[in-house]
Coordinates of C-alpha atoms in Angstrom, one line a residue:
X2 CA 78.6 109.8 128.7
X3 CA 76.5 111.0 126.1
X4 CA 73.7 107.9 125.3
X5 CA 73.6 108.4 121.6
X6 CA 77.6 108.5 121.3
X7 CA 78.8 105.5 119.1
X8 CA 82.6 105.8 120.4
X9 CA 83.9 107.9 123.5
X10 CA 87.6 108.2 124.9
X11 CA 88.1 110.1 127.9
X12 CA 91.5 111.3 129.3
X13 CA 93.8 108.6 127.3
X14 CA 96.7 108.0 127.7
X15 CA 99.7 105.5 126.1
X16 CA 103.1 104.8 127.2
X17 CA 106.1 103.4 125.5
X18 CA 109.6 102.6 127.0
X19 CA 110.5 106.7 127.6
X20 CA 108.2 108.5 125.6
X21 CA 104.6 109.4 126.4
X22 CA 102.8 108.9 122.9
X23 CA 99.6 109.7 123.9
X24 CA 99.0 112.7 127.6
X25 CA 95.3 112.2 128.5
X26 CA 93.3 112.6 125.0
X27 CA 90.1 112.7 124.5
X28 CA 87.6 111.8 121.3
X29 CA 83.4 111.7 121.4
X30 CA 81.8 110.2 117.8
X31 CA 78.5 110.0 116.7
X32 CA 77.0 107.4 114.6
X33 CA 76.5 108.7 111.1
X34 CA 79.5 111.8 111.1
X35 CA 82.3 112.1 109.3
X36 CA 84.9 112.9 111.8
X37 CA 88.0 114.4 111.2
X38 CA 91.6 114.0 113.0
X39 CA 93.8 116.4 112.7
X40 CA 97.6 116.5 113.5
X41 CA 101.7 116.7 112.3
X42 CA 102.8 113.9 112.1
X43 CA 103.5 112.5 115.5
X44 CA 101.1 113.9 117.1
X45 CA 99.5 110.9 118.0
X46 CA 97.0 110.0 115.6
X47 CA 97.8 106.7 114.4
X48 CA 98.1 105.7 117.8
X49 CA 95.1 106.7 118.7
X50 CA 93.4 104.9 116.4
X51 CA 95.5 101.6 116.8
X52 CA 93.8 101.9 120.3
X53 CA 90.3 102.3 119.0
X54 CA 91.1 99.7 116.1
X55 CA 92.5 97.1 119.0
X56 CA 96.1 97.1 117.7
X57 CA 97.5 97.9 120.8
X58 CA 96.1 98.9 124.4
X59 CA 96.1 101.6 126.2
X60 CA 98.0 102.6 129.5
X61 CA 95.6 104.1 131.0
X62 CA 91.7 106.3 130.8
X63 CA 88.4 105.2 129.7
X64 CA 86.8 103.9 126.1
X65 CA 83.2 103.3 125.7
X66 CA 81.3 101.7 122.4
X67 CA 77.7 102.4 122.5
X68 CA 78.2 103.1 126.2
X69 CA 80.0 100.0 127.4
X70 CA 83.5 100.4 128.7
X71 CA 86.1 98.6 126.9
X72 CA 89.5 97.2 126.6
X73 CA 90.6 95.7 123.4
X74 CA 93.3 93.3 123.3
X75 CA 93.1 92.5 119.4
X76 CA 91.1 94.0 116.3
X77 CA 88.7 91.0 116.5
X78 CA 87.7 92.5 119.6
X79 CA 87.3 95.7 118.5
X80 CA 85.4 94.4 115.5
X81 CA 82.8 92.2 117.3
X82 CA 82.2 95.5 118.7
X83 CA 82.0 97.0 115.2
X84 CA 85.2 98.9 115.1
X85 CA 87.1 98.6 111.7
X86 CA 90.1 100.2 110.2
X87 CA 91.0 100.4 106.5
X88 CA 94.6 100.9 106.2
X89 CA 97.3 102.7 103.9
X90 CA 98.9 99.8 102.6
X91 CA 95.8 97.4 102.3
X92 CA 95.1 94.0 104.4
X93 CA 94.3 91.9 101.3
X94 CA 95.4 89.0 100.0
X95 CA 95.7 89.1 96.2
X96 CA 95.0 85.7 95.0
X97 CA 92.1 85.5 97.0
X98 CA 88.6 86.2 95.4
X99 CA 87.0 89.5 96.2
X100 CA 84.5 87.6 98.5
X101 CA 86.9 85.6 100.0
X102 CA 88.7 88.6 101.2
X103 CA 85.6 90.4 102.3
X104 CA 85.0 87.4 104.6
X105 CA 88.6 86.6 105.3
X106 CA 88.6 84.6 108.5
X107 CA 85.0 84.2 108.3
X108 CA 83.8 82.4 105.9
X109 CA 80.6 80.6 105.5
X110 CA 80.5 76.9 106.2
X111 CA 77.9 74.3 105.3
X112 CA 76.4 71.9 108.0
X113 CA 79.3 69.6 107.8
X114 CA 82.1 71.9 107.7
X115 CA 83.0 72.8 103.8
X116 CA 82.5 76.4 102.9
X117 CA 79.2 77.5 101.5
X118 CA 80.4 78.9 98.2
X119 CA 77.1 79.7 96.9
X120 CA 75.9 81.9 100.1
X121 CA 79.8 83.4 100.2
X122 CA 78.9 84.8 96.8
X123 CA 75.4 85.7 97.6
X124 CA 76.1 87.9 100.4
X125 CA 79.4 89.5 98.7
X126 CA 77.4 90.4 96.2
X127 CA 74.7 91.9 98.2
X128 CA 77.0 94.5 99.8
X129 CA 78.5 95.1 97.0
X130 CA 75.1 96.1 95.9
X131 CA 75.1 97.9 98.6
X132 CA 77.8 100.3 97.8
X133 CA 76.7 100.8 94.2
X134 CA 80.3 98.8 93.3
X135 CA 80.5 96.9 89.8
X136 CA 83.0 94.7 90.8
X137 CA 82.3 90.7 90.6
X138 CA 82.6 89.3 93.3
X139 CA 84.8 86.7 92.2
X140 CA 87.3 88.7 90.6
X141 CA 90.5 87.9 92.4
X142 CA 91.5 90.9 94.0
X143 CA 95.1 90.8 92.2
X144 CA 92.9 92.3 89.2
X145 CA 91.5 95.2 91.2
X146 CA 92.7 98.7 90.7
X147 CA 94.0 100.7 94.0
X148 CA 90.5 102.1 93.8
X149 CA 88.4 99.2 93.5
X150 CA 90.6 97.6 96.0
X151 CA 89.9 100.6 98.7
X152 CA 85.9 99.9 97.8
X153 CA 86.3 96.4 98.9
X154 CA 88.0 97.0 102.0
X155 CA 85.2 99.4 102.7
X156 CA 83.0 96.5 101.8
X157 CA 84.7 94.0 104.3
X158 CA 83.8 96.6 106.8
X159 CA 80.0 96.5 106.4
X160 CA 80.3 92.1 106.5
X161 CA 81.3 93.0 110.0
X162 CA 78.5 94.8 110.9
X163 CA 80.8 98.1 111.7
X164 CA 79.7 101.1 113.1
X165 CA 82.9 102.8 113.1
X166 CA 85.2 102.9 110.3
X167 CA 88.4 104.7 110.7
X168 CA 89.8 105.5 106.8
X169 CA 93.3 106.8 107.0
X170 CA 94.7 108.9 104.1
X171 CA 92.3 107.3 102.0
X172 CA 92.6 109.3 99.0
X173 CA 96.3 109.4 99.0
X174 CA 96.6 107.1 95.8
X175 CA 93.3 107.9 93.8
X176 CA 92.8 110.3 91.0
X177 CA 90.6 112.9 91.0
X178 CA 87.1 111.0 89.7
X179 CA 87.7 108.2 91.9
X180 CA 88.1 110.4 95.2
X181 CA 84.6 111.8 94.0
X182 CA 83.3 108.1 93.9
X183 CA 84.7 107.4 97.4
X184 CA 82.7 110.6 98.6
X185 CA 79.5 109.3 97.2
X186 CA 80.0 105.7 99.6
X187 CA 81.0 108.2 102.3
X188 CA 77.7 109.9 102.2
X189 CA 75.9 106.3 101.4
X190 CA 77.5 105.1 104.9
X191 CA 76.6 108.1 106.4
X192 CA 73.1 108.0 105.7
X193 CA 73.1 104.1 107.0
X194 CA 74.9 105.5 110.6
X195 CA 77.7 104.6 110.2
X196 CA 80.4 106.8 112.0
X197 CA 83.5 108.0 109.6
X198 CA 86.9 108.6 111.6
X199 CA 88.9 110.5 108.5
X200 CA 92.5 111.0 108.7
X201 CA 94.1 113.1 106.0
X202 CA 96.6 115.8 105.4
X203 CA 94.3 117.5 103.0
X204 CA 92.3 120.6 104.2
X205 CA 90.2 120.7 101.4
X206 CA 88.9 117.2 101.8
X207 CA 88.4 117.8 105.4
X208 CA 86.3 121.1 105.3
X209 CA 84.5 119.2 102.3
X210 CA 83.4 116.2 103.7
X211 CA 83.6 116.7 107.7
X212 CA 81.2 117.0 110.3
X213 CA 83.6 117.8 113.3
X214 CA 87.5 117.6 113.3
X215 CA 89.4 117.2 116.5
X216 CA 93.1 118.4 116.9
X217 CA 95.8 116.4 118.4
X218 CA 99.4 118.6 119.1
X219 CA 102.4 116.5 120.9
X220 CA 100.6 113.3 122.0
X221 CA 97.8 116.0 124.0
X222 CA 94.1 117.0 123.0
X223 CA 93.9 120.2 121.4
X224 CA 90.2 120.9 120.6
X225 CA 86.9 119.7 119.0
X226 CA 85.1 122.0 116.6
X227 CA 82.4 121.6 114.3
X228 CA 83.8 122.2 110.6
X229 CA 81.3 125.7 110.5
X230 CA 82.8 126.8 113.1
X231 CA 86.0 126.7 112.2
X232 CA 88.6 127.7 108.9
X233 CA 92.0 126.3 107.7
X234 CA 93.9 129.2 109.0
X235 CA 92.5 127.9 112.6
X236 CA 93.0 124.1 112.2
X237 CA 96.7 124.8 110.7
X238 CA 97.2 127.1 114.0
X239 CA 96.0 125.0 116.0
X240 CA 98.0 122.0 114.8
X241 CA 101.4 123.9 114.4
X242 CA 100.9 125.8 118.2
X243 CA 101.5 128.9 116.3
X244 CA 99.8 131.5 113.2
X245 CA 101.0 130.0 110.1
X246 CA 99.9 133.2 108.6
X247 CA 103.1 133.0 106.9
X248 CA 103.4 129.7 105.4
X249 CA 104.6 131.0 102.1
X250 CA 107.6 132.8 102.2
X251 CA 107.7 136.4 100.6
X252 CA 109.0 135.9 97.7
X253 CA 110.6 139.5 95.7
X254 CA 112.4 137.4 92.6
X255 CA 114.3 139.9 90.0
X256 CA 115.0 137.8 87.0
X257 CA 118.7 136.6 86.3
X258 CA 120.4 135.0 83.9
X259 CA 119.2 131.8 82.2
X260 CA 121.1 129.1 83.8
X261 CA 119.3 126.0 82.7
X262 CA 117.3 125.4 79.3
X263 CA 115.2 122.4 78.0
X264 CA 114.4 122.2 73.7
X265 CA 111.9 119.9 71.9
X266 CA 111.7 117.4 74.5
X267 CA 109.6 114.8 73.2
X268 CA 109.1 111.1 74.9
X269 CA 106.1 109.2 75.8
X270 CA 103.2 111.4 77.0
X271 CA 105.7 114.8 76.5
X272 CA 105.5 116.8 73.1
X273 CA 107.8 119.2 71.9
X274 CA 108.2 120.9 75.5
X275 CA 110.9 124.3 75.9
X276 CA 111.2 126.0 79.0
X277 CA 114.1 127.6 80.6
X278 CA 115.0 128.0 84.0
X279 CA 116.7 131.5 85.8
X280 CA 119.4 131.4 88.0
X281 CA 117.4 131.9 91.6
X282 CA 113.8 131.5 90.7
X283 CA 111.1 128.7 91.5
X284 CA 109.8 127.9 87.9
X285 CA 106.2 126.2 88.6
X286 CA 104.8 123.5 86.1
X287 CA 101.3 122.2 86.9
X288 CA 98.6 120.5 85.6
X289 CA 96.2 117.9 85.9
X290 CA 96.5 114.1 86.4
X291 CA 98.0 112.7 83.4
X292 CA 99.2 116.0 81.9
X293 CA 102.8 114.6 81.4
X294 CA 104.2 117.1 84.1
X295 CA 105.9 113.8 86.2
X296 CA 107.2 112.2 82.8
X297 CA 108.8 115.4 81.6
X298 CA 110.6 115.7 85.1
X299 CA 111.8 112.3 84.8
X300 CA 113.1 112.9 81.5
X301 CA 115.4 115.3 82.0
X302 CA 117.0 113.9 85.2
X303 CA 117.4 110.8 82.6
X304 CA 115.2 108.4 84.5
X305 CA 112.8 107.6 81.6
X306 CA 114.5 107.5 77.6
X307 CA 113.8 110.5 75.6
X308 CA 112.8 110.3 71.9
X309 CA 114.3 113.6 71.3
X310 CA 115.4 117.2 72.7
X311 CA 118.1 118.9 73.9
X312 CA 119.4 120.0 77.6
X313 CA 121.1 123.0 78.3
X314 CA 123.3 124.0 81.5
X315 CA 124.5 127.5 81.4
X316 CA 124.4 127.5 77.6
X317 CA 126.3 124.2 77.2
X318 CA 124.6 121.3 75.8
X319 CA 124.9 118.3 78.3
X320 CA 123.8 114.9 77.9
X321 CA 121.6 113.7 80.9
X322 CA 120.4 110.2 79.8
X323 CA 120.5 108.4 83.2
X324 CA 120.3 110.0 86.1
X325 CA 124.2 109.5 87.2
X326 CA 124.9 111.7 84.0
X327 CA 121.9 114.6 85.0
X328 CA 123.9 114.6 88.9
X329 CA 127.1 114.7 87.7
X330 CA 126.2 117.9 85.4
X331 CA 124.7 119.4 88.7
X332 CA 121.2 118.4 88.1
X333 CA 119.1 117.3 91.1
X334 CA 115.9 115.5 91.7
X335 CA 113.3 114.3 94.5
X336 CA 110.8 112.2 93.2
X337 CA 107.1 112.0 93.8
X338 CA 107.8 108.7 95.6
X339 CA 109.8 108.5 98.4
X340 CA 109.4 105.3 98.8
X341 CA 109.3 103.7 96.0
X342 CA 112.3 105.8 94.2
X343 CA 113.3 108.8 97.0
X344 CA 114.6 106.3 99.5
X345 CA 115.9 102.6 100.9
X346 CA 113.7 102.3 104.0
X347 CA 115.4 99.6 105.1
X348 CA 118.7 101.4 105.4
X349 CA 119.6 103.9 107.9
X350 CA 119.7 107.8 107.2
X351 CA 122.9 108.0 107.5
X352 CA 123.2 105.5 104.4
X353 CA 120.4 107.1 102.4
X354 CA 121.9 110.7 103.2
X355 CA 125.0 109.9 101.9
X356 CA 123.5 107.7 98.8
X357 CA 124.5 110.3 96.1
X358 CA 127.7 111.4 97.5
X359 CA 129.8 108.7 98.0
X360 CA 132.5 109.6 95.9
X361 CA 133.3 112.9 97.5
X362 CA 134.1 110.4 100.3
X363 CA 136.2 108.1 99.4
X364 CA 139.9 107.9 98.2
X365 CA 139.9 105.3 96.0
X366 CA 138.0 102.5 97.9
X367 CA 137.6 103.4 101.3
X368 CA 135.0 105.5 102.4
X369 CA 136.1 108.4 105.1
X370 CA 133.3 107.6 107.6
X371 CA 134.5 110.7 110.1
X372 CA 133.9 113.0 107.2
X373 CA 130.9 111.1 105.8
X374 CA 129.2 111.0 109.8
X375 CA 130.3 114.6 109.8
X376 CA 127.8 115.6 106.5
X377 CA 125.1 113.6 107.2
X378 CA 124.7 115.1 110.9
X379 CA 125.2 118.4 109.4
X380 CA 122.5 117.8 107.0
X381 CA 120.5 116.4 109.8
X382 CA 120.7 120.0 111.8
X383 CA 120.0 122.2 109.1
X384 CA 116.8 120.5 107.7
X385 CA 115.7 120.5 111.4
X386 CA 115.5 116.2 111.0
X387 CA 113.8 114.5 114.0
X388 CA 115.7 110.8 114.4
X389 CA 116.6 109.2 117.7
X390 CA 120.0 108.6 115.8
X391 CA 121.9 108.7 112.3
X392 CA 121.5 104.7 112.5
X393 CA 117.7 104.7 112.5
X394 CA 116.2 102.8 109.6
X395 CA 114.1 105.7 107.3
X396 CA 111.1 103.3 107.0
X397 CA 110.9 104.3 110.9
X398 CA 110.0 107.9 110.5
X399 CA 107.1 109.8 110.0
X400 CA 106.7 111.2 106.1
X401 CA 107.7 115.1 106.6
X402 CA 110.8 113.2 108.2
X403 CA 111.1 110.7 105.6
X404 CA 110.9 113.8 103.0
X405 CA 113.3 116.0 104.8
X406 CA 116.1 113.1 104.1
X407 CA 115.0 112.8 100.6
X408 CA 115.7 116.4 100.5
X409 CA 118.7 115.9 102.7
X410 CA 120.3 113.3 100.1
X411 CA 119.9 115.9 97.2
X412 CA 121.3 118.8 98.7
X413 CA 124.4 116.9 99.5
X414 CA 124.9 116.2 96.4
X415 CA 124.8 119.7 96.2
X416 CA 123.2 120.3 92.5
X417 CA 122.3 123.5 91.1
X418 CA 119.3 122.9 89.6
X419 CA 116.7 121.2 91.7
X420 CA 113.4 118.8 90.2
X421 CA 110.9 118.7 92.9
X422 CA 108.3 116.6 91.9
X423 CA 105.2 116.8 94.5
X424 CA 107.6 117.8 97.6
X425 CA 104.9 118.1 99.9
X426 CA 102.8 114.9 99.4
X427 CA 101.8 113.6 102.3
X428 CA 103.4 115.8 104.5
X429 CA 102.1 118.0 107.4
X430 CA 101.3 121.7 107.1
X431 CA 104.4 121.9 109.9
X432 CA 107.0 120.0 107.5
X433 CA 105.1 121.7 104.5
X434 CA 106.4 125.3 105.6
X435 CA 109.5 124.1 106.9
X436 CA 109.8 122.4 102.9
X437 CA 109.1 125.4 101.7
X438 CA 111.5 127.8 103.7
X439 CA 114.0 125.2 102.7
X440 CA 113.5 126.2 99.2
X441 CA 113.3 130.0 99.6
X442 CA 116.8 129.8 101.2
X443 CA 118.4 127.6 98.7
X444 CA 117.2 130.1 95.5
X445 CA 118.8 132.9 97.5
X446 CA 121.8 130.6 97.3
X447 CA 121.6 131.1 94.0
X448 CA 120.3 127.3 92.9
X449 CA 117.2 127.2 91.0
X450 CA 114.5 124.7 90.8
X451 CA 111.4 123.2 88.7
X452 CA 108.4 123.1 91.4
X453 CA 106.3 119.8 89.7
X454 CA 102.9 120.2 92.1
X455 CA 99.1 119.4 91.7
X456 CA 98.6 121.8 94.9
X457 CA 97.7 124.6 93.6
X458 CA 98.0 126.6 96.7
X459 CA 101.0 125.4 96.8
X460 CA 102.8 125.8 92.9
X461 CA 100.8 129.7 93.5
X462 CA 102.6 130.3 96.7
X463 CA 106.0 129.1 95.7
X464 CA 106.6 130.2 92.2
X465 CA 108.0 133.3 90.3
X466 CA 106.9 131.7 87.0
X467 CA 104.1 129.2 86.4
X468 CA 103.8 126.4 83.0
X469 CA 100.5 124.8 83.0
X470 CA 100.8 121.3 80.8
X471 CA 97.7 119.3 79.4
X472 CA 98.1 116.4 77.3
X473 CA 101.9 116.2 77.3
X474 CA 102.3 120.1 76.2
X475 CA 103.0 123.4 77.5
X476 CA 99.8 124.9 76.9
X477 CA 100.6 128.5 78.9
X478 CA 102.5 130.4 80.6
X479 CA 101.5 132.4 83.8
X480 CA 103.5 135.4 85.4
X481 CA 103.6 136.1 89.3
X482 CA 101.0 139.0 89.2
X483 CA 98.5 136.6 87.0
X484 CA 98.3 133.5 89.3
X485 CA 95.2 132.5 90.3
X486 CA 94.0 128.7 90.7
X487 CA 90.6 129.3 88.3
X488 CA 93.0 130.3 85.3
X489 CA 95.9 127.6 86.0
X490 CA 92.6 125.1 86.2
X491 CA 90.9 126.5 83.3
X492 CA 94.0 126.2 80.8
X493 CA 94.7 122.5 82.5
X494 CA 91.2 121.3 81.9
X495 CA 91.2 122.8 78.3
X496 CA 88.6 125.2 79.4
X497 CA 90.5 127.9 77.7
X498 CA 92.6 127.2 74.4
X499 CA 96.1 128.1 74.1
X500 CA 95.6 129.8 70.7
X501 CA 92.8 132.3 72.9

């Protein structure tokens, strides 16, 4: 192999009971690059890098580290060899000082066995200094913000001595100044050679930060390519096995009647918002962090109290305080968190399909399973699901799978007017157009729905109609022929006024 490589898979390969996860795969890093993986969901990332973390082992192939072939059976073996994986859902323990969870497991100890406080501090604090982090290093990590906490599992890397980290989705829950601030340590770790595997569903990010991406497609290898050499339109093609060219629908909309209407709707962090909604059309609303865009959502599907306004359904006033009262008057929502509020992962699909619509099954208290079995699997075929069965738990699938049954629980509800808070989060480009066809279809049904997106590629390629919000108010209104992401940002940011 290559001498200076830092890591090096060749021809890797993983088996579970009838499936083939990962069909002879193949990864080279080098110390000091950020290296992207790329891939749907499933297609054999996060095994991959249980394997390189020492989660799991392989079945069979070759891994070197520095050029030594190895095996790992646990992650303490992968990190004596400097491996180290910060995860989605962080390996902290909370009551635990910072330093105490930087050196979890490892903690300093005095000649006769009691822990050497004053060094545990010392040396937190230097690599804290490290990373240009003002957090104490006694602050119990309970008190940390999902951004500081994400810098201190970056920090418990370095106590290991790593020369890989592998950071997956790690922007998913930071705003926009903190992903900037997690840049910064990138490029500080990169300049100390320390090798970056990056997993993340945004392209931007990617091309931004990114040496070299590889491709992974169905468990198999698709490509290596150095981030010059390459362009979203490739990396999406490659990912997908086909031109995604197309992964906006065409959209012709002809403006119909107005079939939904919203009128001084003011609550906490909303002010005096109107906007109506046509019978058939995509109605956009964007806007930065903060800009009240989720809290008006969840107001009118009556999941947060209102101070005042008024909600219209085809000219009739309704009253939608709670959300059983917004469904009932044919009003439906997916939230932003799927699983926090879109879903019960412990409960199978067929249970969280048929969530909403129990009482179209049921004469009196019995539940017609046959008929209930019957919708689910229906719902199941038509959003192109992939389960092993109606009976698996939805904390078991991947998120554009997870989404799709969000989606699947809505629409069998079968509202007219759909919420759609960020639909796409966290989703691959492949579930991303399949979302989005979803859509198309159901407005030439003749529902309508409120797009709620901070993608702007996205709200642009979806919409008919686009309201920007900053600060709790509408602050503009953009037709199709006007879209463009500098004006929606410039009106968002208050680079333009309202009044101009």
């Amino acid at each position: 192999m290559q001498e200076n490589l830092v890591l090096k898979l060749d021809s890797i390969v993983k088996t579970f009971p009838g499936v083939k996860a990962l069909d002879g795969v193949h990864l080279d890093v080098y110390p000091g690059e950020v290296h992207a993986l790329c891939g749907e969901n499933g297609a054999g990332k996060s095994t991959l890098m249980k394997i390189i973390a020492g989660a799991q082992p392989y079945t069979s192939g070759k891994m070197y580290v520095d050029g030594k072939d190895v095996v790992f059976h646990s992650t303490k073996e992968a990190e004596r060899m400097g491996i180290a994986m910060i995860y989605q859902e962080f390996n902290m323990v909370p009551d635990l000082s910072v330093a105490e969870n930087m050196y979890l497991g490892r903690l300093p100890k005095k000649a006769y066995g009691a822990i050497d406080w004053k060094k545990l501090y010392r040396d937190a604090k230097e690599v804290l200094h490290k990373l240009n982090l003002k957090v104490d290093e006694k602050t119990k990590v309970s008190h940390l913000s999902v951004a500081e906490s994400q810098m201190i599992e970056i920090a418990k890397c370095l106590t290991i001595g790593a020369k890989v980290i592998i950071m997956d989705e790690p922007t998913a829950a930071l705003t926009d100044d903190e992903i900037e601030i997690l840049f910064q340590i990138i490029e500080d770790l990169k300049k100390q050679n320390i090798a970056i595997l990056y997993i993340s569903h945004r392209m931007d990010e990617i091309f931004r930060i990114s040496n070299r991406l590889t491709v992974f497609r169905d468990g198999k290898f698709i490509a290596t390519k150095k981030i010059e050499d390459t362009n979203y339109d490739d990396v999406v093609s490659m990912m997908v096995g086909r031109s995604v060219e197309n992964l906006y629908p065409s959209r012709k909309y002809e403006q119909q009647e107005v079939i939904f209407e919203v009128k001084d709707m003011n609550s906490k962090g909303v002010h005096n918002v109107n906007l109506q909604l046509h019978k058939g059309e995509i109605l956009g609303i964007s806007g930065l962090l903060g800009s009240g865009t989720i809290e008006l959502s969840k107001l009118i599907y009556g999941a947060i109290p209102k101070v005042s306004g008024n909600v219209f359904v085809n000219g009739q006033e309704i009253n939608c305080d709670t959300p059983k009262k917004a469904l009932a008057a044919g009003i439906g929502f997916v939230s932003d968190d799927r699983k926090q509020e879109g879903l019960v992962l412990i409960r199978s699909i067929r249970e969280n399909i048929a969530m909403s619509s129990l009482k179209r099954y049921s004469k009196g208290i019995q539940i017609n399973k046959k008929y209930e079995l019957g919708q689910v699997e229906k719902q199941v075929k038509a959003l192109n699901i992939k389960i092993s069965s109606v009976s698996q738990l939805a904390g078991k699938l991947s998120g554009g799978n997870q989404q799709k049954v969000v989606f699947a629980k809505m629409l069998e509800a079968n509202p007219d007017i759909l919420i759609l808070d960020e639909p796409t989060r966290g989703v691959d480009v492949g579930a991303k157009a399949e979302i989005y066809a979803i859509m198309d279809q159901l407005t030439k049904e003749g529902k309508s729905i409120i797009l709620i997106s901070t993608d702007l590629p996205e709200v642009i390629g979806m919409s008919d109609r686009i309201l920007i919000m900053r600060e709790g108010n509408v602050v503009f209104e953009i037709s199709k022929e006007e879209m463009s992401q500098e004006t929606i940002l410039a009106y968002a940011s208050g680079g333009v006024s309202e009044h101009e």
